Coordinates of C-alpha atoms and ligand atoms in Angstrom, one line a residue:
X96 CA 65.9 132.5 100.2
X97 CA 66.2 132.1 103.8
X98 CA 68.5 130.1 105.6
X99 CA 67.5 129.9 108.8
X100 CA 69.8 131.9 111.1
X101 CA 67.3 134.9 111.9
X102 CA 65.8 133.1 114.6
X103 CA 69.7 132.3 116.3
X104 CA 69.9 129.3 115.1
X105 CA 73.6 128.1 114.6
X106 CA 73.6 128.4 110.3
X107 CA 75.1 125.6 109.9
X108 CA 74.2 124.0 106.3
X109 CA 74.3 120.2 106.7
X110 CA 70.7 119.8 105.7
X111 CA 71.4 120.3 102.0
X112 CA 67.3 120.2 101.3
X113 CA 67.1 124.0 102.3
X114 CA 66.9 126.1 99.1
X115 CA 69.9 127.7 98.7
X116 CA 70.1 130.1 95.4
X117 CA 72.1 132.0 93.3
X118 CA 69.9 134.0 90.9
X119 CA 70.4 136.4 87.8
X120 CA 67.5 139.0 87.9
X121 CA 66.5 141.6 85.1
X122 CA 64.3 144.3 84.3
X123 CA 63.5 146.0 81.6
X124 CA 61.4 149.6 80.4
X125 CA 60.4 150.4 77.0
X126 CA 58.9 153.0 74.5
X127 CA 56.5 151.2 73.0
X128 CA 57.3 147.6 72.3
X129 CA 56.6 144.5 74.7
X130 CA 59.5 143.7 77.4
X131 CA 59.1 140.1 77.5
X132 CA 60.7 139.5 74.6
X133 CA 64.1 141.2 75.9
X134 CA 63.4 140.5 79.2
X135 CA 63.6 136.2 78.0
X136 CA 67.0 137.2 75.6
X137 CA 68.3 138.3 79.3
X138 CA 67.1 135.8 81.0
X139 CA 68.9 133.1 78.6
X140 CA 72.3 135.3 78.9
X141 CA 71.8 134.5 82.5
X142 CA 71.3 131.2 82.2
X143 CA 74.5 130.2 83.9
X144 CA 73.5 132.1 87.2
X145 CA 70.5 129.5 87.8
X146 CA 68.8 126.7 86.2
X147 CA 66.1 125.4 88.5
X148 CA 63.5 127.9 87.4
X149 CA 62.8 131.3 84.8
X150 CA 60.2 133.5 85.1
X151 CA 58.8 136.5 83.8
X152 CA 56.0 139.4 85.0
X153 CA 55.2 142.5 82.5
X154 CA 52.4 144.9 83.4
X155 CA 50.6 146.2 80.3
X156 CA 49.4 149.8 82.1
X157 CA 46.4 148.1 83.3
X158 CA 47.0 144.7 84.5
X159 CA 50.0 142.6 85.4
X160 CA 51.1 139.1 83.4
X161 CA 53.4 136.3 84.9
X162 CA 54.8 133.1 83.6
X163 CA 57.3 131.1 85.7
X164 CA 58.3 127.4 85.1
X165 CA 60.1 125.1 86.8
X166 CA 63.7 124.6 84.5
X167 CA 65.7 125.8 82.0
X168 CA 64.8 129.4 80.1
X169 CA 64.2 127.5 76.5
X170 CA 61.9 124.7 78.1
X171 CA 60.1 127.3 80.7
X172 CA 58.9 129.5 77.9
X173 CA 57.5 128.6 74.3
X174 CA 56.5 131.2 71.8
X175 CA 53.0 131.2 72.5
X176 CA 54.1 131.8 76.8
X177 CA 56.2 135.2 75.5
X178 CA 53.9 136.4 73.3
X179 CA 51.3 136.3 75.8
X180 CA 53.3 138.5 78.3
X181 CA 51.8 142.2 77.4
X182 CA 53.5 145.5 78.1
X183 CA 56.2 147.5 77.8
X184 CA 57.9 147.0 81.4
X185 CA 58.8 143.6 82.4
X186 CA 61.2 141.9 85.2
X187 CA 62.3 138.6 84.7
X188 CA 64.8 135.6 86.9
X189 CA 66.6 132.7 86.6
X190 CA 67.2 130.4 89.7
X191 CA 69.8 128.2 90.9
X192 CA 69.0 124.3 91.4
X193 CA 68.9 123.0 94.6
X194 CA 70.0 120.2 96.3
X195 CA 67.1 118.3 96.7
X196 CA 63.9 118.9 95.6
X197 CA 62.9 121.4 93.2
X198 CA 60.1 123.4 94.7
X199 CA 57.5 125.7 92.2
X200 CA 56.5 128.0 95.6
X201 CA 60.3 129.0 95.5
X202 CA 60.5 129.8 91.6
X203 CA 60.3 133.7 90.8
X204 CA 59.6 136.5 89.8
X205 CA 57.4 136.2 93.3
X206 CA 53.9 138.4 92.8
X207 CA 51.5 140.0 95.1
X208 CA 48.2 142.3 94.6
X209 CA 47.0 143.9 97.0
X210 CA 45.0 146.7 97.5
X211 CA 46.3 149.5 95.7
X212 CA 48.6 147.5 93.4
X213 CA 50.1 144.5 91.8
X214 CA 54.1 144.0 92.8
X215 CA 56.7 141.3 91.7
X216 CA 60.0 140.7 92.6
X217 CA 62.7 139.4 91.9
X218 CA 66.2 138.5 93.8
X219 CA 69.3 137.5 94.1
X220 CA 71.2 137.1 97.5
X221 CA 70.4 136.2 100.6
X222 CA 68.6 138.1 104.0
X223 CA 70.3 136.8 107.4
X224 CA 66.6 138.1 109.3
X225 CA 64.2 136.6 107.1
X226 CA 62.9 134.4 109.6
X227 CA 62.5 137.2 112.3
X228 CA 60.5 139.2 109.5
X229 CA 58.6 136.7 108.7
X230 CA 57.1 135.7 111.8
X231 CA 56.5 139.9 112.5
X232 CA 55.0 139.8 109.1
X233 CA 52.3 136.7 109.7
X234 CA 51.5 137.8 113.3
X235 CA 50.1 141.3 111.7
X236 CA 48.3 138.7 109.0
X237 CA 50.6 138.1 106.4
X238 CA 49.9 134.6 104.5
X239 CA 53.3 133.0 103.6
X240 CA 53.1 130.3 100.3
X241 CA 56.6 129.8 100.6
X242 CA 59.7 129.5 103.0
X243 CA 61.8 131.7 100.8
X244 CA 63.3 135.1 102.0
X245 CA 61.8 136.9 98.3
X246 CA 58.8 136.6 100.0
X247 CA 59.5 138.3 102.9
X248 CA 60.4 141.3 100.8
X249 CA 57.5 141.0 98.5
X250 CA 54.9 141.6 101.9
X251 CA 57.4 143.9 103.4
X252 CA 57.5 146.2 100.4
X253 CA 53.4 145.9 99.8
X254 CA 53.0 147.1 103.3
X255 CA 54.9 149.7 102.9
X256 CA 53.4 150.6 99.4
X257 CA 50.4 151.5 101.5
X258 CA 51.8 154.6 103.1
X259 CA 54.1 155.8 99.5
X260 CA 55.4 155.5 96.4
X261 CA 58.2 152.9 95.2
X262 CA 61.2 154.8 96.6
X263 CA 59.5 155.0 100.0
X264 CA 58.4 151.4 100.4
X265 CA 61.5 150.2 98.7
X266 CA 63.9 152.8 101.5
X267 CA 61.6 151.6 104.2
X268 CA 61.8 147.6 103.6
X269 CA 65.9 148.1 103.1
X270 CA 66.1 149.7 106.2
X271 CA 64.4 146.0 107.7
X272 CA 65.7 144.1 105.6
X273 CA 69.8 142.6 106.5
X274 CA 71.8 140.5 103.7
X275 CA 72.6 140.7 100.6
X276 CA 70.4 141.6 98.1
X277 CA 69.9 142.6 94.4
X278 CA 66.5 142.9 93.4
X279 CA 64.2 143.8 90.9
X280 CA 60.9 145.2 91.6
X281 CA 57.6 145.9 89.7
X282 CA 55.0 148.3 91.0
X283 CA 52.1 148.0 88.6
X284 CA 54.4 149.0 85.6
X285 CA 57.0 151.0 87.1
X286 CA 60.5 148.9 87.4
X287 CA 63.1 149.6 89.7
X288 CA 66.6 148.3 90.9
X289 CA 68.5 148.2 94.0
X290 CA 72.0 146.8 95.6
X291 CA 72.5 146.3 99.0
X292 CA 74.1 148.8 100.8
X293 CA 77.2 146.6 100.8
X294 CA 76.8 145.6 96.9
X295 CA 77.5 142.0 97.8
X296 CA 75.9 140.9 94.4
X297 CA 76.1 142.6 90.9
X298 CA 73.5 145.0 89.2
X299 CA 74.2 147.2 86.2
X300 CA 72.0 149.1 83.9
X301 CA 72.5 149.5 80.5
X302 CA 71.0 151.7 77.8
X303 CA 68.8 150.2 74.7
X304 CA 67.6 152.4 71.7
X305 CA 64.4 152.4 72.8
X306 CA 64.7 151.9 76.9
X307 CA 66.8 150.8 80.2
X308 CA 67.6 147.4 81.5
X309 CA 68.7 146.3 84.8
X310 CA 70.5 142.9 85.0
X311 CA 72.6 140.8 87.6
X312 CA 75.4 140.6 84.9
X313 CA 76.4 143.2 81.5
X314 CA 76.4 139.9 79.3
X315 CA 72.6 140.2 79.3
X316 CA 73.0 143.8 78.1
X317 CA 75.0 143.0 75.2
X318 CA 72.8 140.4 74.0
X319 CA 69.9 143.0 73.5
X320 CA 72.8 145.3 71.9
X321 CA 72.7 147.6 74.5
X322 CA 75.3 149.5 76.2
X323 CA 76.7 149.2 79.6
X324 CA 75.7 152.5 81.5
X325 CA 77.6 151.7 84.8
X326 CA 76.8 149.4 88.0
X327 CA 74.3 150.0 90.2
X328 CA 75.7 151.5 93.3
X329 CA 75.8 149.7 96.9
X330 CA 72.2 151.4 98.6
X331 CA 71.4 152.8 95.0
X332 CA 68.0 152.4 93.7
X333 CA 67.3 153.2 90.3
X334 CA 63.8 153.7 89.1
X335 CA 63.5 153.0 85.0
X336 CA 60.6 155.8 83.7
X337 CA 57.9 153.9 82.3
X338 CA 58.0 155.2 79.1
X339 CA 61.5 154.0 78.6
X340 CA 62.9 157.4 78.2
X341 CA 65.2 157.1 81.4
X342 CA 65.8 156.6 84.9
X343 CA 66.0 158.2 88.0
X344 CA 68.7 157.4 90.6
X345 CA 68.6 157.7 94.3
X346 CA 71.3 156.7 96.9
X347 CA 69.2 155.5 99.4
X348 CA 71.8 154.0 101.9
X349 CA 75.1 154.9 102.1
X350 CA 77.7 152.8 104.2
X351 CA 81.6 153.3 104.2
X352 CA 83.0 149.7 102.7
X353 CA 81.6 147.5 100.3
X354 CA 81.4 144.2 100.5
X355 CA 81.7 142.8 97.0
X356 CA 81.7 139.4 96.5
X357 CA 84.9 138.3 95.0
X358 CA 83.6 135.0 93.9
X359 CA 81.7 136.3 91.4
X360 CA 85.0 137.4 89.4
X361 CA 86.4 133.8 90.8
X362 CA 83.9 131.3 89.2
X363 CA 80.1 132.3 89.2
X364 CA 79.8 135.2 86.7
X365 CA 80.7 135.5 82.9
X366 CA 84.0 136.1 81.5
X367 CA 82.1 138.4 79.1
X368 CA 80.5 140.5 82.0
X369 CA 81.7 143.6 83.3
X370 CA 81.4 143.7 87.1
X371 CA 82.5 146.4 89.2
X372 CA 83.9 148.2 86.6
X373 CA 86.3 145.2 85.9
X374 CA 85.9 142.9 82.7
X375 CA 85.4 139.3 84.7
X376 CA 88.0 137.3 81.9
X377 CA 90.8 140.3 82.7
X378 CA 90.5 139.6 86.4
X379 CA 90.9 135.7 85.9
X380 CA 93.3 136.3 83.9
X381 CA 95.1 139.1 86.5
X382 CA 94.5 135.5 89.1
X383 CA 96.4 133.6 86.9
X384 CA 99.3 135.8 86.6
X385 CA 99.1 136.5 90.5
X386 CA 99.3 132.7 90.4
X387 CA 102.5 132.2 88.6
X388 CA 104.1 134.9 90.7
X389 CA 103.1 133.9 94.0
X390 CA 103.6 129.7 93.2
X391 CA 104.9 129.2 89.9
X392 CA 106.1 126.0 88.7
X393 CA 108.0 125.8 85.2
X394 CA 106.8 122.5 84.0
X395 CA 106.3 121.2 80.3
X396 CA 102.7 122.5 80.1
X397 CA 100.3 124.4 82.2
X398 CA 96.9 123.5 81.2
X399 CA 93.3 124.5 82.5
X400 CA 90.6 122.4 84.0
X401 CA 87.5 123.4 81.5
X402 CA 86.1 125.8 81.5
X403 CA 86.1 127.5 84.9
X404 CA 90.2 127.4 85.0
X405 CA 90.7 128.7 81.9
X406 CA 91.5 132.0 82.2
X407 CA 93.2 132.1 85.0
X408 CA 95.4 129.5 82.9
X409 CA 96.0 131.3 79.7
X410 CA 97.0 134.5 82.4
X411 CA 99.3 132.2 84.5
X412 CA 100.7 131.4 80.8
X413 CA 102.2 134.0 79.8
X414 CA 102.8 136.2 83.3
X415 CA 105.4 132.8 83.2
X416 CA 106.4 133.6 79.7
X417 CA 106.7 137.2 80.3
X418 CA 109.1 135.7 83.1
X419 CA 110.9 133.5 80.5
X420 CA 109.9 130.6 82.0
X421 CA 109.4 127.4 79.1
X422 CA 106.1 126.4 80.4
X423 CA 103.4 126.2 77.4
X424 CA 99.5 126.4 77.7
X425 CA 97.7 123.2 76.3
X426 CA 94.6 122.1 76.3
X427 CA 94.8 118.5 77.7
X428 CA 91.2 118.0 78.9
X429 CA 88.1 117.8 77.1
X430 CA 84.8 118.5 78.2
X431 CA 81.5 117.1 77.5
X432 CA 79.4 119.6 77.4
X433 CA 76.4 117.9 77.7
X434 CA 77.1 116.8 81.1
X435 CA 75.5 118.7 84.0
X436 CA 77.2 120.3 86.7
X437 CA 78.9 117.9 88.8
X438 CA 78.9 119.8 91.8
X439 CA 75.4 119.6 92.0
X440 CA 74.9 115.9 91.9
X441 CA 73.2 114.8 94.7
X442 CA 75.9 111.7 96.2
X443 CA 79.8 111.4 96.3
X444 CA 79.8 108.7 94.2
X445 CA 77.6 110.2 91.5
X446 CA 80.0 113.5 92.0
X447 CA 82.9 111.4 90.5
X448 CA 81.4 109.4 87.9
X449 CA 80.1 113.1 86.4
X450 CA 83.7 113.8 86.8
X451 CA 84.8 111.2 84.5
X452 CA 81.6 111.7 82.2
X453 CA 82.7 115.2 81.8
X454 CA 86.0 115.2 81.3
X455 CA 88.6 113.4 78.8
X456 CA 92.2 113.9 78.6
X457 CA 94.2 114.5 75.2
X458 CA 96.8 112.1 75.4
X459 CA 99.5 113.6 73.2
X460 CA 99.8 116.6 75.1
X461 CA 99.8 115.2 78.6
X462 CA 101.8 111.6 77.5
X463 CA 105.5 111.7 79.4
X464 CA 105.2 115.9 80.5
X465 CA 105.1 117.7 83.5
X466 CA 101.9 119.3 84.2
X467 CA 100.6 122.4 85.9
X468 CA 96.8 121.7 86.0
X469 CA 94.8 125.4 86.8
X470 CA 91.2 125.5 88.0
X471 CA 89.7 128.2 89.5
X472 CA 88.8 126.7 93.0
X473 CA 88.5 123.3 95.2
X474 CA 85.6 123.0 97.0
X475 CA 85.2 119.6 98.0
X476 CA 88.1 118.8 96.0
X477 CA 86.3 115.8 94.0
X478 CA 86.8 117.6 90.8
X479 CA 91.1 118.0 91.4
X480 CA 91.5 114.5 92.9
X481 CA 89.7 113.0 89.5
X482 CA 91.4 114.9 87.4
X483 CA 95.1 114.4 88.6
X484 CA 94.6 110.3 88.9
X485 CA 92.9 110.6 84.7
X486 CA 96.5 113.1 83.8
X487 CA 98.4 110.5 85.9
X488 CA 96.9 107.4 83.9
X489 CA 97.6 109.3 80.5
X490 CA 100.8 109.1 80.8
X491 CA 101.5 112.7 83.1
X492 CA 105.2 112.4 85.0
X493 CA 104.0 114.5 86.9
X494 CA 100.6 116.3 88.5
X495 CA 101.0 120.3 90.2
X496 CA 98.0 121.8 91.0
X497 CA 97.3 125.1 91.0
X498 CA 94.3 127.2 92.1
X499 CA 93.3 130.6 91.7
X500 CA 91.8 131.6 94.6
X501 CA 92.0 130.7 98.8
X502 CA 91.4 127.3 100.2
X503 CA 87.4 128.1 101.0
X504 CA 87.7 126.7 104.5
X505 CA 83.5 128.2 105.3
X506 CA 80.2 128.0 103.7
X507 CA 78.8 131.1 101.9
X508 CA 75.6 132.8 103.1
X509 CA 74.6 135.1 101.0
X510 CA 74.0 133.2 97.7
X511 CA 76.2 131.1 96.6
X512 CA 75.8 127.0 96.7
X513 CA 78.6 126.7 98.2
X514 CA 78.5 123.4 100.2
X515 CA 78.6 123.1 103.9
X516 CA 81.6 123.0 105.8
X517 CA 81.4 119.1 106.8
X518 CA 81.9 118.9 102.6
X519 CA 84.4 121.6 102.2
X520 CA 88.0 119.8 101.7
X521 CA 89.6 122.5 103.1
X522 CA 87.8 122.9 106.4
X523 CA 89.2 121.0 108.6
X524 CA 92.6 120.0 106.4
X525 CA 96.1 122.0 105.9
X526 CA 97.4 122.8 102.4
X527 CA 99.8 119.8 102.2
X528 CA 97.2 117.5 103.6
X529 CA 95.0 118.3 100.8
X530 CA 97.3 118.0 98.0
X531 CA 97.7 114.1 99.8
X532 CA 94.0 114.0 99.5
X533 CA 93.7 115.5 96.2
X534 CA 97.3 113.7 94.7
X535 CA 99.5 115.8 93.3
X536 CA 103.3 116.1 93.6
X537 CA 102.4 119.7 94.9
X538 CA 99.3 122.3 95.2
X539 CA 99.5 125.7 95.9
X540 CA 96.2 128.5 96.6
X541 CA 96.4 132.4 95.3
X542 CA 96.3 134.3 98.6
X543 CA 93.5 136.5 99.9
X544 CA 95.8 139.6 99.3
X545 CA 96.8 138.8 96.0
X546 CA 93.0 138.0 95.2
X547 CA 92.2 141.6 96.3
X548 CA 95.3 143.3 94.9
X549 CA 94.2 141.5 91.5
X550 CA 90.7 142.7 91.9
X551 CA 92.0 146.2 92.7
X552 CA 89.9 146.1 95.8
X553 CA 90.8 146.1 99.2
X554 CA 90.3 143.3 101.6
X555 CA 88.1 145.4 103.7
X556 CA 85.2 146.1 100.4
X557 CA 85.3 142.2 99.5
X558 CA 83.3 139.6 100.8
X559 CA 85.8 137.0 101.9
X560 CA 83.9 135.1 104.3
X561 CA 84.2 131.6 102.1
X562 CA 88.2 131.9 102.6
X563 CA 88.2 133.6 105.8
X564 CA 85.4 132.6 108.1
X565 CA 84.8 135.8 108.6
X566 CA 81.7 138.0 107.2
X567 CA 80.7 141.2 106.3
X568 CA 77.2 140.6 107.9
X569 CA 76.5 140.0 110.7
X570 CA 75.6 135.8 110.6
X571 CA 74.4 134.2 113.8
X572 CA 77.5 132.0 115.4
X573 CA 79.5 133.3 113.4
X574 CA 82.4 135.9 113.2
X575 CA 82.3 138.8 111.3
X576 CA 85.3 141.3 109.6
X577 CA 83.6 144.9 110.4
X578 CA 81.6 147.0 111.9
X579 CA 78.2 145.3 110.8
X580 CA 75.7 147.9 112.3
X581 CA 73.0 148.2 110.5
X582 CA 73.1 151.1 107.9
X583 CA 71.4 154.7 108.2
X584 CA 69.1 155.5 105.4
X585 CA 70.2 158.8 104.0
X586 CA 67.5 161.4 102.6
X587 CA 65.8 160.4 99.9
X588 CA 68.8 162.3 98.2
X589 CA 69.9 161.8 94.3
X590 CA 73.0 160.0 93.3
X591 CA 75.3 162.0 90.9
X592 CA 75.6 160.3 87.5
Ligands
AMP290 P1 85.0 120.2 93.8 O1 85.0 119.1 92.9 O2 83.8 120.0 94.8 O3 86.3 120.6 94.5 O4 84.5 121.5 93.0 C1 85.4 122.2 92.3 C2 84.9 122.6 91.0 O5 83.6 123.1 91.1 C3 85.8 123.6 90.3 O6 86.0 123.2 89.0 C4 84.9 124.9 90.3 O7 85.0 125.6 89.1 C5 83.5 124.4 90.5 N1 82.7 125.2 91.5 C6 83.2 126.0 92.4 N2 82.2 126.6 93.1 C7 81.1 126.2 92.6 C8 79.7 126.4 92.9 N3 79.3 127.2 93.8 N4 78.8 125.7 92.1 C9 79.2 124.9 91.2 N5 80.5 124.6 90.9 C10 81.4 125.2 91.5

């Protein structure tokens, strides 16, 4: 998706009707069954990682299929939709709801023919020169459908399809291309990964019995009982063989830090997925722990907001057991899990009736106790402020909140739905105002270091920029925490294994 800040613009997100995504994206290569079938198993794994739109493209040797839907992967496909996908290679992509309208010309995989070819694509992140691209693109005749970014790849990589293979076009377009970015990519029946050279968003491949898959998150591998290979690297491309037999890998851009996103491990990815080489529950629950050591409080009972807090919660537990502290994990809310997202409801006051609709406290374990309530994050801090007026009306003496990660004081560029920073609580407002705001009897963030130390990172390979204003790409009008030169391609040289 594009956002708007190629052409200078200030990128400031107040007009919440721009698409703004967060995708899971797969691909898949096989001996000799069809790929839509895992490629939709996938797809549903990564469910959580967008729910505006699914889609799928296979190519049967000869010609290319698609089917993408507006909405959820069991209501986008029916029986009769997968079956009709043919071939053994297939990419597929689940997309994040926006805002406002929900918009078909932004739903993916996105697909070109041309010429010599049919391509499809699909991403996750976010380009910071899409708009620059796309105006060079239309003035040498390129006809845009859409005001996403995926699209500006998609012409960018069939243009350069005309003077090589794959690994050409896809090393060329990378080299154009700034953001952050993991995509898959079919040339006629040929699939292929890549990272960006910073890895801001997760890729793996995995191994099947009978073929590679490619996916945002290693949850989607297990649920084709596959195994995890390893992630794909920052600038690494990897090229699945046809025939499902295997892979080729090529580090196509090489820079010296990463630039993972740690919100990922925070809230958006599985607890289930490996990512990074790190099992995502594990690092919530090394949060949790980092938590209770940095601001610990022994109350009666720590408990989680569900489900995002919880494991940051059950590791806060017992790092304050461990400490012999007499604080006791308890479940004390209950969610409906029928309810939506609140965060993506479209008014304030809609944001805090989904609240309530969502969650219930358990009286008995709240009634006359002290409580620690964990989640992983404020963001405009409706959630917090709902939750510690419902503990404080069921009886709670008293309401400490604790959250596993930085105050996010900025909005996120490169594909999260953040909110801008006119909604961000913490923007414009110190810690203590707030946990006035919010209204507990005392509120405490995990620190940036402590979120890197638990990630076993360094600050310097993390993206940060939603806690420290400052970003590892280079965003117009604003400020930036490294060198952000553009990256060299390297030769077309082949990553070890
Ligand atoms: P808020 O009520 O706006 O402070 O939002 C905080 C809640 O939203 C927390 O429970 C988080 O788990 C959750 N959350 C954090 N980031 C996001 C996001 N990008 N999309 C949806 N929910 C989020």
């Amino acid at each position: 998706m594009q956002t708007g800040h190629g052409d200078g613009a200030t990128p400031d997100r107040a007009t919440t009707d721009e698409p703004r995504e967060k995708c899971g994206v797969v691909g898949v290569s096989l001996a000799d069954r069809d790929a839509a079938r895992p490629v939709y198993y996938a797809l549903y794994a990564l469910q959580h990682r967008g729910q505006d739109s699914a889609g799928i493209v296979t190519h049967d040797g000869f010609q290319q299929h698609d089917h993408v839907e507006m909405g959820l992967v069991g209501d986008a496909f029916d029986e009769a939709d997968v079956e009709a996908l043919a071939g053994s290679t297939g990419i597929g992509h689940v997309r994040y709801p926006t805002a406002g309208s929900v918009d078909q010309s932004c739903a993916q995989p996105f697909t070109v023919s041309f010429n010599s070819g049919s391509l499809g694509l699909s991403h996750n992140g976010n380009l910071v020169n899409a708009d620059e691209l796309r105006d060079e693109l239309a003035g040498l005749g390129h006809a845009f459908t859409s005001d996403g970014d995926t699209e500006v790849i998609a012409h960018d990589l069939a243009r350069n399809l005309l003077d090589g293979d794959l690994l050409h076009a896809v090393r060329e377009t990378m080299g154009r291309i700034h953001g952050s970015y993991s995509l898959t990519v079919m040339h006629d029946d040929r699939v292929l990964g890549v990272r960006d050279p910073r890895g801001n968003r997760p890729l793996v491949v995995g191994e099947l019995d009978d073929g590679y898959v490619l996916a945002s998150e290693s949850a989607a591998i297990d649920v084709l009982d596959g195994d995890l290979v390893r992630d794909v690297r920052p600038g690494e491309a990897i090229l699945l063989d046809a025939d499902g037999t295997g892979y080729e890998s090529r580090q196509l851009f090489e820079v010296d830090d990463t630039a993972h996103c740690f919100f990922e491990h925070v809230y958006f990815a599985r607890p289930d997925s490996v990512i990074d080489g790190t099992l995502v529950y594990d690092a919530r629950r090394e949060l949790g722990g980092a938590l209770w050591r940095e601001s610990g409080i022994d109350t009666d009972v720590v408990m989680p907001v569900p489900d995002s807090g919880r494991a940051f919660a059950s590791g806060y537990a017992d790092a304050a057991q461990a400490d012999d502290a007499s604080v006791e994990f308890a479940e004390g809310l209950m969610k409906n899990r029928y309810v939506g997202r609140t965060f993506i409801m479209p008014t304030q006051d809609e944001r805090e009736r989904a609240v309530r609709l969502k969650l219930n406290p358990i009286r008995s374990t709240v009634e006359g106790k002290s409580v620690t309530l964990i989640d992983d994050s404020i963001v405009r801090g409706t959630t917090s402020t709902q939750l510690v007026e419902l503990l404080r009306d069921a009886g709670a003496e008293s309401v400490h909140v604790r959250i596993g990660a930085p105050p996010i004081v900025a909005p996120c560029y490169f594909g999260i739905d953040m909110a801008t920073r006119e909604e961000l609580i913490a923007a414009d407002k110190t810690t203590a105002e707030i946990r006035e705001t919010v209204g507990a009897d005392s509120l405490a963030y995990l620190s940036v270091d402590a979120v890197a130390a638990a990630l076993d990172e360094v600050r310097e390979d993390l993206c940060l920029g939603c806690v420290t204003g400052e970003y590892p790409y280079d965003v117009a009008g604003e400020a930036t925490d490294r060198d952000v030169d553009r990256p060299s391609p390297t030769g077309l040289a082949e990553a070890d294994d």
